């Protein structure tokens, strides 16, 4: 007859810790992660699967720690999120760093920690990562975020993969970027990345984006 989170009455939580209070279901979070990571592992193999939780969705350390215990990595956009992910137990080599506007200090902190990779969104960003990595004497693993010109069929303000959207490297500009990469000795190209938007309810845009990415990878 009362509202519960899993098997715990919320009234009991309110009595013990007071209100307002945020309550998360660890069981629900773990079940969702297991479904997604399990599906990926079944398709391409567990050893080739790295599922990184986007911390911008919820950076609560308890949530991060629960996911880290399941083997999840972290998707960060700042030095603060890097430090919080590490504090929650996410190994540095399971952290990816996309996002625009990375500062030199943030790049250096990520390199020092030994993250899995940066996702670079522009040629100037690649040049800045290279400069910091060269000064530190370490290689910087980088994936190029490609704008595949795919409409995610979601709200236009959260669609990020069309040609008119400001995010990522235009697919047609990739030859120029690759030529510049040949001169950036501290940048190690490790892959391609894509993000076409949020709240996507159709499969077709994902299929189009990944098909385009596969074509560029083969090129």
Coordinates of N, CA and C in Angstrom, one line a residue:
X1 N 0.8 -1.2 0.0 CA 0.0 0.0 0.0 C 0.8 1.3 0.0
X2 N 2.2 1.2 0.0 CA 3.0 2.4 -0.1 C 4.0 2.3 -1.2
X3 N 4.5 3.5 -1.6 CA 5.5 3.5 -2.7 C 6.8 3.0 -2.2
X4 N 7.4 2.1 -3.0 CA 8.6 1.4 -2.7 C 9.7 1.7 -3.8
X5 N 10.9 1.6 -3.5 CA 12.0 1.5 -4.5 C 12.6 0.1 -4.2
X6 N 12.5 -0.7 -5.3 CA 12.8 -2.2 -5.1 C 11.9 -2.7 -3.9
X7 N 12.5 -3.2 -2.9 CA 11.7 -3.7 -1.8 C 11.7 -2.8 -0.5
X8 N 12.2 -1.6 -0.7 CA 12.3 -0.6 0.4 C 11.3 0.4 0.4
X9 N 10.5 0.6 1.4 CA 9.5 1.7 1.5 C 10.1 3.0 1.5
X10 N 9.7 3.9 0.6 CA 10.3 5.2 0.5 C 10.0 6.0 1.8
X11 N 9.0 5.7 2.5 CA 8.7 6.4 3.8 C 9.8 6.1 4.8
X12 N 10.4 4.9 4.8 CA 11.5 4.5 5.7 C 12.7 5.3 5.3
X13 N 13.0 5.4 4.0 CA 14.2 6.2 3.6 C 14.0 7.7 4.1
X14 N 12.8 8.2 3.9 CA 12.6 9.6 4.3 C 12.7 9.8 5.8
X15 N 12.3 8.8 6.5 CA 12.4 8.9 8.0 C 13.9 8.9 8.4
X16 N 14.7 8.1 7.7 CA 16.1 7.9 8.1 C 17.0 9.0 7.7
X17 N 16.8 9.6 6.5 CA 17.7 10.5 5.9 C 17.1 11.9 5.7
X18 N 15.8 12.0 5.9 CA 15.1 13.3 5.6 C 14.8 13.5 4.2
X19 N 14.1 14.6 3.9 CA 13.7 15.0 2.6 C 14.2 16.4 2.3
X20 N 14.4 16.9 1.1 CA 14.3 16.0 -0.1 C 15.4 15.1 -0.3
X21 N 15.2 14.0 -1.0 CA 16.2 13.0 -1.2 C 16.0 12.3 -2.5
X22 N 17.1 12.0 -3.2 CA 17.0 11.3 -4.5 C 17.3 9.8 -4.2
X23 N 16.4 9.0 -4.8 CA 16.5 7.5 -4.6 C 16.7 6.9 -5.9
X24 N 17.7 6.1 -6.1 CA 18.0 5.4 -7.3 C 17.8 3.9 -7.1
X25 N 17.3 3.1 -8.0 CA 17.2 1.7 -7.9 C 18.5 1.1 -8.6
X26 N 19.4 0.6 -7.7 CA 20.6 -0.1 -8.2 C 20.2 -1.3 -9.1
X27 N 19.2 -2.0 -8.6 CA 18.8 -3.2 -9.4 C 18.4 -2.9 -10.8
X28 N 17.6 -1.8 -11.0 CA 17.1 -1.4 -12.3 C 18.3 -0.9 -13.2
X29 N 19.2 -0.2 -12.6 CA 20.4 0.3 -13.3 C 21.2 -0.8 -13.8
X30 N 21.5 -1.8 -12.9 CA 22.3 -2.9 -13.3 C 21.7 -3.8 -14.3
X31 N 20.3 -4.0 -14.2 CA 19.6 -4.8 -15.2 C 19.7 -4.1 -16.6
X32 N 19.5 -2.8 -16.6 CA 19.6 -2.1 -17.9 C 21.0 -2.2 -18.5
X33 N 22.0 -2.1 -17.7 CA 23.4 -2.2 -18.2 C 23.6 -3.6 -18.7
X34 N 23.2 -4.6 -17.9 CA 23.5 -6.0 -18.3 C 22.8 -6.3 -19.6
X35 N 21.6 -5.8 -19.8 CA 20.9 -6.1 -21.1 C 21.7 -5.5 -22.3
X36 N 22.1 -4.3 -22.1 CA 22.8 -3.6 -23.2 C 24.1 -4.2 -23.5
X37 N 24.9 -4.3 -22.4 CA 26.3 -4.9 -22.6 C 26.3 -6.3 -23.0
X38 N 25.3 -7.1 -22.5 CA 25.1 -8.5 -22.9 C 24.8 -8.6 -24.4
X39 N 24.0 -7.8 -24.9 CA 23.6 -7.8 -26.3 C 24.8 -7.5 -27.2
X40 N 25.6 -6.5 -26.8 CA 26.8 -6.1 -27.5 C 27.8 -7.3 -27.5
X41 N 28.0 -7.8 -26.3 CA 29.0 -8.9 -26.2 C 28.6 -10.1 -27.0
X42 N 27.3 -10.4 -27.1 CA 26.8 -11.6 -27.8 C 27.0 -11.3 -29.3
X43 N 26.9 -10.1 -29.7 CA 27.0 -9.7 -31.2 C 28.5 -9.7 -31.6
X44 N 29.4 -9.1 -30.9 CA 30.7 -8.9 -31.3 C 31.8 -9.4 -30.4
X45 N 31.4 -10.0 -29.3 CA 32.3 -10.6 -28.3 C 32.6 -9.7 -27.2
X46 N 32.7 -10.3 -26.0 CA 32.9 -9.5 -24.8 C 34.2 -8.8 -24.8
X47 N 35.3 -9.4 -25.4 CA 36.6 -8.8 -25.4 C 36.7 -7.6 -26.3
X48 N 35.7 -7.4 -27.2 CA 35.7 -6.3 -28.1 C 34.7 -5.2 -27.7
X49 N 34.1 -5.4 -26.5 CA 33.0 -4.6 -26.1 C 33.4 -3.7 -25.0
X50 N 33.2 -2.4 -25.1 CA 33.4 -1.4 -24.0 C 32.2 -0.5 -24.0
X51 N 31.4 -0.6 -23.0 CA 30.2 0.2 -22.8 C 30.6 1.3 -21.8
X52 N 30.5 2.5 -22.3 CA 30.9 3.7 -21.4 C 29.6 4.5 -21.1
X53 N 29.4 4.6 -19.8 CA 28.2 5.4 -19.3 C 28.5 6.9 -19.5
X54 N 27.5 7.6 -20.1 CA 27.7 9.0 -20.3 C 27.4 9.7 -18.9
X55 N 28.4 10.3 -18.3 CA 28.2 10.9 -17.0 C 27.3 12.1 -17.0
X56 N 27.2 12.7 -18.2 CA 26.3 13.9 -18.2 C 24.8 13.5 -17.9
X57 N 24.5 12.2 -18.0 CA 23.2 11.8 -17.6 C 22.9 11.8 -16.1
X58 N 24.0 11.4 -15.4 CA 23.9 11.3 -13.9 C 25.3 11.0 -13.4
X59 N 25.8 12.0 -12.7 CA 27.2 11.8 -12.2 C 27.3 11.5 -10.7
X60 N 26.2 11.0 -10.2 CA 26.1 10.5 -8.8 C 27.2 9.4 -8.6
X61 N 28.1 9.6 -7.6 CA 29.2 8.6 -7.4 C 28.6 7.2 -7.1
X62 N 27.5 7.1 -6.4 CA 27.0 5.8 -6.1 C 26.5 5.1 -7.4
X63 N 25.9 5.8 -8.3 CA 25.5 5.3 -9.6 C 26.7 4.8 -10.3
X64 N 27.7 5.7 -10.4 CA 29.0 5.4 -11.1 C 29.6 4.1 -10.6
X65 N 29.7 4.0 -9.2 CA 30.3 2.9 -8.6 C 29.6 1.6 -8.9
X66 N 28.3 1.6 -8.9 CA 27.5 0.4 -9.3 C 27.8 0.0 -10.7
X67 N 27.9 0.9 -11.6 CA 28.2 0.6 -13.0 C 29.6 0.1 -13.2
X68 N 30.5 0.8 -12.5 CA 31.9 0.4 -12.6 C 32.1 -1.1 -12.1
X69 N 31.4 -1.5 -11.1 CA 31.5 -2.8 -10.6 C 31.0 -3.8 -11.6
X70 N 30.1 -3.4 -12.6 CA 29.6 -4.3 -13.6 C 30.6 -4.3 -14.8
X71 N 31.6 -3.5 -14.8 CA 32.6 -3.4 -15.9 C 32.4 -2.3 -16.8
X72 N 31.5 -1.3 -16.5 CA 31.3 -0.2 -17.3 C 32.4 0.8 -17.3
X73 N 32.6 1.4 -18.5 CA 33.5 2.5 -18.5 C 32.7 3.8 -18.3
X74 N 33.4 5.0 -18.6 CA 32.8 6.2 -18.4 C 33.0 7.1 -19.6
X75 N 32.0 7.9 -20.0 CA 32.1 8.9 -21.1 C 32.0 10.2 -20.4
X76 N 33.1 11.0 -20.5 CA 33.3 12.2 -19.7 C 33.4 13.4 -20.6
X77 N 33.1 14.6 -20.1 CA 33.3 15.8 -20.9 C 34.1 16.9 -20.1
X78 N 34.7 16.6 -19.0 CA 35.5 17.6 -18.3 C 36.5 16.9 -17.3
X79 N 37.4 17.7 -16.8 CA 38.3 17.1 -15.8 C 37.6 16.7 -14.5
X80 N 36.6 17.5 -14.2 CA 35.8 17.2 -13.0 C 35.2 15.8 -13.1
X81 N 34.6 15.5 -14.3 CA 34.0 14.2 -14.5 C 35.1 13.1 -14.5
X82 N 36.2 13.4 -15.0 CA 37.4 12.4 -15.0 C 37.7 12.1 -13.5
X83 N 37.8 13.1 -12.7 CA 38.2 12.8 -11.3 C 37.1 12.0 -10.6
X84 N 35.8 12.4 -10.9 CA 34.7 11.7 -10.2 C 34.6 10.2 -10.7
X85 N 34.9 10.0 -12.0 CA 34.8 8.6 -12.5 C 35.9 7.8 -11.8
X86 N 37.1 8.3 -11.7 CA 38.2 7.6 -11.1 C 37.9 7.3 -9.6
X87 N 37.3 8.3 -9.0 CA 37.0 8.2 -7.5 C 35.9 7.1 -7.4
X88 N 35.1 6.9 -8.4 CA 34.0 5.9 -8.3 C 34.5 4.5 -8.6
X89 N 35.8 4.4 -9.1 CA 36.3 3.1 -9.4 C 36.4 2.7 -10.8
X90 N 36.1 3.6 -11.7 CA 36.2 3.3 -13.1 C 37.7 3.4 -13.5
X91 N 38.2 2.3 -14.1 CA 39.6 2.3 -14.5 C 39.9 3.4 -15.6
X92 N 41.0 4.0 -15.5 CA 41.3 5.1 -16.5 C 41.3 4.6 -17.9
X93 N 41.7 3.3 -18.1 CA 41.7 2.8 -19.5 C 40.3 2.4 -20.0
X94 N 39.3 2.7 -19.2 CA 37.9 2.5 -19.7 C 37.2 3.8 -19.7
X95 N 37.9 4.9 -19.9 CA 37.3 6.2 -19.9 C 37.6 6.8 -21.3
X96 N 36.5 7.3 -21.9 CA 36.6 8.0 -23.2 C 36.2 9.5 -23.0
X97 N 36.8 10.4 -23.7 CA 36.7 11.8 -23.5 C 36.3 12.6 -24.8
X98 N 35.0 12.6 -25.0 CA 34.5 13.4 -26.1 C 34.2 14.9 -25.6
X99 N 33.5 15.6 -26.4 CA 33.1 17.0 -26.0 C 33.9 18.0 -26.6
X100 N 33.3 19.2 -26.8 CA 34.1 20.3 -27.3 C 34.6 21.2 -26.2
X101 N 35.6 22.0 -26.5 CA 36.2 22.9 -25.5 C 37.1 22.3 -24.5
X102 N 37.8 21.2 -24.8 CA 38.7 20.7 -23.8 C 39.9 21.7 -23.6
X103 N 40.2 22.0 -22.4 CA 41.3 22.9 -22.1 C 42.6 22.1 -22.1
X104 N 43.8 22.8 -22.2 CA 45.1 22.2 -22.2 C 45.2 21.5 -20.8
X105 N 44.8 22.1 -19.8 CA 44.9 21.4 -18.5 C 44.1 20.1 -18.4
X106 N 42.9 20.1 -19.0 CA 42.1 18.9 -19.0 C 42.7 17.8 -19.9
X107 N 43.2 18.2 -21.0 CA 43.9 17.2 -21.9 C 45.1 16.6 -21.1
X108 N 45.9 17.5 -20.4 CA 47.0 17.0 -19.7 C 46.6 16.0 -18.6
X109 N 45.5 16.3 -17.9 CA 45.0 15.5 -16.8 C 44.6 14.1 -17.3
X110 N 43.9 14.1 -18.4 CA 43.5 12.9 -19.0 C 44.6 12.0 -19.5
X111 N 45.6 12.7 -20.1 CA 46.8 11.9 -20.6 C 47.6 11.4 -19.4
X112 N 47.7 12.1 -18.3 CA 48.4 11.7 -17.1 C 47.7 10.5 -16.5
X113 N 46.4 10.5 -16.5 CA 45.6 9.4 -16.0 C 45.7 8.2 -16.8
X114 N 45.9 8.3 -18.1 CA 46.0 7.2 -19.1 C 44.6 6.7 -19.6
X115 N 43.8 7.7 -20.0 CA 42.5 7.3 -20.5 C 42.5 6.5 -21.8
X116 N 41.4 5.8 -22.1 CA 41.3 5.0 -23.3 C 41.5 5.8 -24.6
X117 N 40.7 6.9 -24.7 CA 40.9 7.7 -25.9 C 40.1 9.1 -25.7
X118 N 40.6 10.0 -26.5 CA 39.9 11.3 -26.7 C 39.0 11.1 -28.0
X119 N 37.9 11.7 -28.0 CA 37.1 11.8 -29.3 C 37.3 13.3 -29.7
X120 N 38.0 13.5 -30.8 CA 38.3 14.8 -31.3 C 37.2 15.3 -32.3
X121 N 36.8 16.6 -32.2 CA 35.7 17.1 -33.0 C 36.2 18.0 -34.1
X122 N 37.4 18.4 -34.1 CA 37.9 19.4 -35.1 C 39.4 19.3 -35.2
X123 N 39.9 19.9 -36.3 CA 41.3 20.0 -36.6 C 42.0 20.8 -35.5
X124 N 41.5 22.0 -35.1 CA 42.2 22.7 -34.0 C 42.3 21.9 -32.7
X125 N 41.3 21.1 -32.4 CA 41.3 20.3 -31.2 C 42.4 19.3 -31.3
X126 N 42.5 18.7 -32.5 CA 43.6 17.7 -32.7 C 45.0 18.3 -32.5
X127 N 45.1 19.5 -33.1 CA 46.4 20.2 -32.9 C 46.7 20.5 -31.5
X128 N 45.7 20.9 -30.7 CA 45.9 21.2 -29.3 C 46.3 19.9 -28.5
X129 N 45.6 18.8 -28.8 CA 45.9 17.6 -28.1 C 47.4 17.2 -28.4
X130 N 47.7 17.3 -29.7 CA 49.1 17.0 -30.1 C 50.1 17.8 -29.4
X131 N 49.9 19.1 -29.3 CA 50.8 20.0 -28.6 C 51.0 19.6 -27.1
X132 N 49.9 19.3 -26.4 CA 50.0 19.0 -25.0 C 50.7 17.6 -24.9
X133 N 50.4 16.7 -25.7 CA 51.0 15.3 -25.7 C 52.5 15.4 -25.9
X134 N 52.9 16.2 -26.9 CA 54.3 16.3 -27.3 C 55.1 17.0 -26.1
X135 N 54.5 18.0 -25.4 CA 55.1 18.6 -24.3 C 55.3 17.6 -23.1
X136 N 54.4 16.7 -23.0 CA 54.4 15.7 -21.9 C 55.2 14.4 -22.3
X137 N 55.5 14.3 -23.6 CA 56.3 13.1 -24.1 C 55.5 11.8 -24.1
X138 N 54.2 11.9 -24.3 CA 53.3 10.7 -24.3 C 52.5 10.7 -25.5
X139 N 52.1 9.6 -26.1 CA 51.2 9.5 -27.2 C 49.7 9.8 -26.7
X140 N 48.9 10.4 -27.6 CA 47.5 10.6 -27.3 C 46.6 9.8 -28.2
X141 N 45.9 8.8 -27.6 CA 45.0 8.0 -28.4 C 43.8 8.8 -28.8
X142 N 43.5 8.9 -30.1 CA 42.4 9.8 -30.5 C 41.5 9.1 -31.5
X143 N 40.2 9.2 -31.3 CA 39.2 8.8 -32.4 C 38.6 10.1 -33.0
X144 N 38.4 10.1 -34.2 CA 37.8 11.3 -34.9 C 36.3 11.2 -34.9
X145 N 35.6 12.2 -34.3 CA 34.2 12.2 -34.3 C 33.7 12.8 -35.7
X146 N 33.0 11.9 -36.4 CA 32.6 12.2 -37.8 C 31.1 12.7 -37.7
X147 N 30.9 13.8 -38.5 CA 29.5 14.2 -38.8 C 29.0 13.5 -40.0
X148 N 28.2 12.4 -39.9 CA 27.8 11.6 -41.1 C 26.7 12.2 -42.0
X149 N 26.2 13.4 -41.6 CA 25.0 13.9 -42.3 C 23.8 13.0 -42.3
X150 N 23.4 12.6 -41.1 CA 22.3 11.7 -40.9 C 21.3 12.3 -40.0
X151 N 20.0 12.4 -40.4 CA 19.0 12.9 -39.6 C 18.5 11.9 -38.6
X152 N 18.6 12.1 -37.3 CA 18.3 11.2 -36.3 C 16.8 11.0 -36.1
X153 N 16.0 11.8 -36.8 CA 14.5 11.8 -36.6 C 14.1 12.0 -35.2
X154 N 14.8 12.9 -34.6 CA 14.4 13.3 -33.2 C 14.2 14.9 -33.2
X155 N 14.0 15.5 -32.0 CA 13.8 16.9 -32.0 C 15.0 17.6 -32.5
X156 N 14.8 18.7 -33.3 CA 15.9 19.3 -34.1 C 16.9 19.9 -33.1
X157 N 16.6 20.2 -31.9 CA 17.6 20.8 -31.0 C 18.5 19.8 -30.3
X158 N 18.2 18.5 -30.5 CA 19.0 17.5 -29.9 C 19.5 16.5 -31.0
X159 N 19.4 17.0 -32.3 CA 20.0 16.2 -33.4 C 21.4 16.8 -33.7
X160 N 22.4 15.9 -33.7 CA 23.8 16.3 -33.8 C 24.6 15.8 -34.9
X161 N 23.9 15.1 -35.9 CA 24.6 14.4 -36.9 C 24.3 14.9 -38.3
X162 N 23.6 16.0 -38.5 CA 23.3 16.5 -39.8 C 24.4 17.5 -40.2
X163 N 24.4 17.7 -41.5 CA 25.5 18.6 -42.1 C 25.4 20.0 -41.4
X164 N 24.2 20.4 -41.2 CA 24.1 21.8 -40.6 C 24.3 21.9 -39.1
X165 N 24.5 20.7 -38.5 CA 24.8 20.7 -37.0 C 26.2 21.0 -36.8
X166 N 26.6 21.6 -35.7 CA 27.9 22.2 -35.4 C 28.9 21.1 -34.9
X167 N 28.5 19.9 -34.7 CA 29.3 18.9 -34.0 C 30.0 18.0 -35.0
X168 N 31.3 17.7 -34.7 CA 32.0 16.7 -35.5 C 32.7 17.2 -36.7
X169 N 33.5 16.3 -37.3 CA 34.3 16.6 -38.5 C 33.4 16.2 -39.7
X170 N 33.2 17.1 -40.6 CA 32.4 16.8 -41.8 C 33.1 15.6 -42.6
X171 N 32.3 14.6 -42.9 CA 32.8 13.4 -43.6 C 33.6 13.8 -44.8
X172 N 33.2 14.8 -45.6 CA 33.9 15.2 -46.8 C 35.2 15.8 -46.5
X173 N 35.4 16.3 -45.3 CA 36.7 16.9 -44.9 C 37.7 15.9 -44.4
X174 N 37.3 14.7 -44.3 CA 38.2 13.7 -43.7 C 39.6 13.5 -44.4
X175 N 39.6 13.6 -45.7 CA 41.0 13.5 -46.4 C 41.9 14.6 -45.9
X176 N 41.4 15.8 -45.8 CA 42.3 16.9 -45.3 C 42.7 16.7 -43.9
X177 N 41.8 16.2 -43.1 CA 42.2 16.0 -41.7 C 43.2 14.8 -41.5
X178 N 43.1 13.8 -42.3 CA 44.0 12.7 -42.3 C 45.4 13.1 -42.7
X179 N 45.5 14.0 -43.8 CA 46.8 14.5 -44.2 C 47.4 15.3 -43.1
X180 N 46.6 16.1 -42.4 CA 47.2 16.9 -41.3 C 47.7 16.0 -40.1
X181 N 46.9 14.9 -39.9 CA 47.3 14.0 -38.9 C 48.7 13.4 -39.1
X182 N 49.1 13.2 -40.3 CA 50.4 12.7 -40.6 C 51.5 13.5 -40.1
X183 N 51.2 14.8 -39.8 CA 52.3 15.7 -39.2 C 52.2 15.8 -37.7
X184 N 51.1 15.2 -37.1 CA 51.0 15.4 -35.7 C 51.5 14.1 -35.0
X185 N 52.8 14.1 -34.7 CA 53.5 12.9 -34.2 C 53.0 12.3 -32.9
X186 N 52.4 13.2 -32.1 CA 52.0 12.7 -30.7 C 50.5 12.2 -30.7
X187 N 49.8 12.3 -31.8 CA 48.5 11.8 -31.9 C 48.5 10.5 -32.5
X188 N 47.8 9.5 -31.9 CA 47.7 8.1 -32.4 C 46.3 7.9 -32.7
X189 N 46.0 7.8 -34.0 CA 44.6 7.6 -34.5 C 44.2 6.1 -34.2
X190 N 43.2 6.0 -33.3 CA 42.7 4.7 -32.9 C 41.3 4.3 -33.4
X191 N 40.6 5.3 -34.0 CA 39.3 4.9 -34.4 C 38.4 6.1 -34.9
X192 N 37.2 5.8 -35.2 CA 36.2 6.8 -35.6 C 35.1 6.8 -34.6
X193 N 34.5 7.9 -34.4 CA 33.3 8.0 -33.5 C 32.2 8.8 -34.2
X194 N 31.0 8.5 -33.7 CA 29.8 9.2 -34.2 C 28.8 9.4 -33.2
X195 N 28.1 10.5 -33.2 CA 27.0 10.8 -32.3 C 25.9 11.6 -33.1
X196 N 24.8 11.0 -33.3 CA 23.8 11.7 -34.2 C 22.6 12.4 -33.4
X197 N 22.6 12.2 -32.1 CA 21.5 12.8 -31.3 C 21.0 12.0 -30.2
X198 N 20.0 12.4 -29.5 CA 19.4 11.8 -28.3 C 17.9 11.5 -28.5
X199 N 17.4 10.6 -27.7 CA 16.0 10.3 -27.7 C 15.6 9.8 -29.1
X200 N 16.4 8.9 -29.7 CA 16.1 8.3 -31.0 C 15.3 7.1 -30.9
X201 N 14.2 7.1 -31.6 CA 13.2 6.0 -31.4 C 13.1 5.1 -32.7
X202 N 13.9 5.4 -33.7 CA 13.9 4.6 -34.9 C 15.3 3.9 -35.1
X203 N 15.3 2.7 -35.7 CA 16.6 2.1 -36.0 C 17.3 2.6 -37.2
X204 N 16.6 3.1 -38.2 CA 17.2 3.4 -39.5 C 18.3 4.5 -39.4
X205 N 18.1 5.5 -38.6 CA 19.2 6.5 -38.5 C 20.5 5.9 -38.0
X206 N 20.4 5.0 -37.0 CA 21.7 4.3 -36.5 C 22.3 3.5 -37.6
X207 N 21.5 2.8 -38.3 CA 22.0 2.0 -39.4 C 22.7 2.8 -40.5
X208 N 22.1 4.0 -40.8 CA 22.7 4.9 -41.8 C 24.0 5.4 -41.3
X209 N 24.1 5.8 -40.0 CA 25.3 6.4 -39.5 C 26.4 5.4 -39.4
X210 N 26.1 4.2 -38.9 CA 27.1 3.2 -38.8 C 27.6 2.7 -40.2
X211 N 26.7 2.6 -41.1 CA 27.1 2.2 -42.5 C 28.1 3.3 -43.1
X212 N 27.8 4.5 -42.8 CA 28.7 5.6 -43.3 C 30.0 5.5 -42.6
X213 N 30.0 5.2 -41.3 CA 31.2 5.1 -40.6 C 32.1 4.0 -41.1
X214 N 31.4 2.9 -41.4 CA 32.2 1.7 -41.9 C 32.8 2.0 -43.2
X215 N 32.1 2.7 -44.1 CA 32.7 3.1 -45.3 C 33.9 4.0 -45.2
X216 N 33.8 4.9 -44.2 CA 35.0 5.8 -44.0 C 36.1 5.0 -43.3
X217 N 35.8 4.1 -42.5 CA 36.9 3.3 -41.8 C 37.6 2.5 -42.9
X218 N 36.9 1.9 -43.9 CA 37.6 1.1 -44.9 C 38.4 2.0 -45.8
X219 N 37.9 3.2 -46.0 CA 38.7 4.2 -46.8 C 40.0 4.5 -46.1

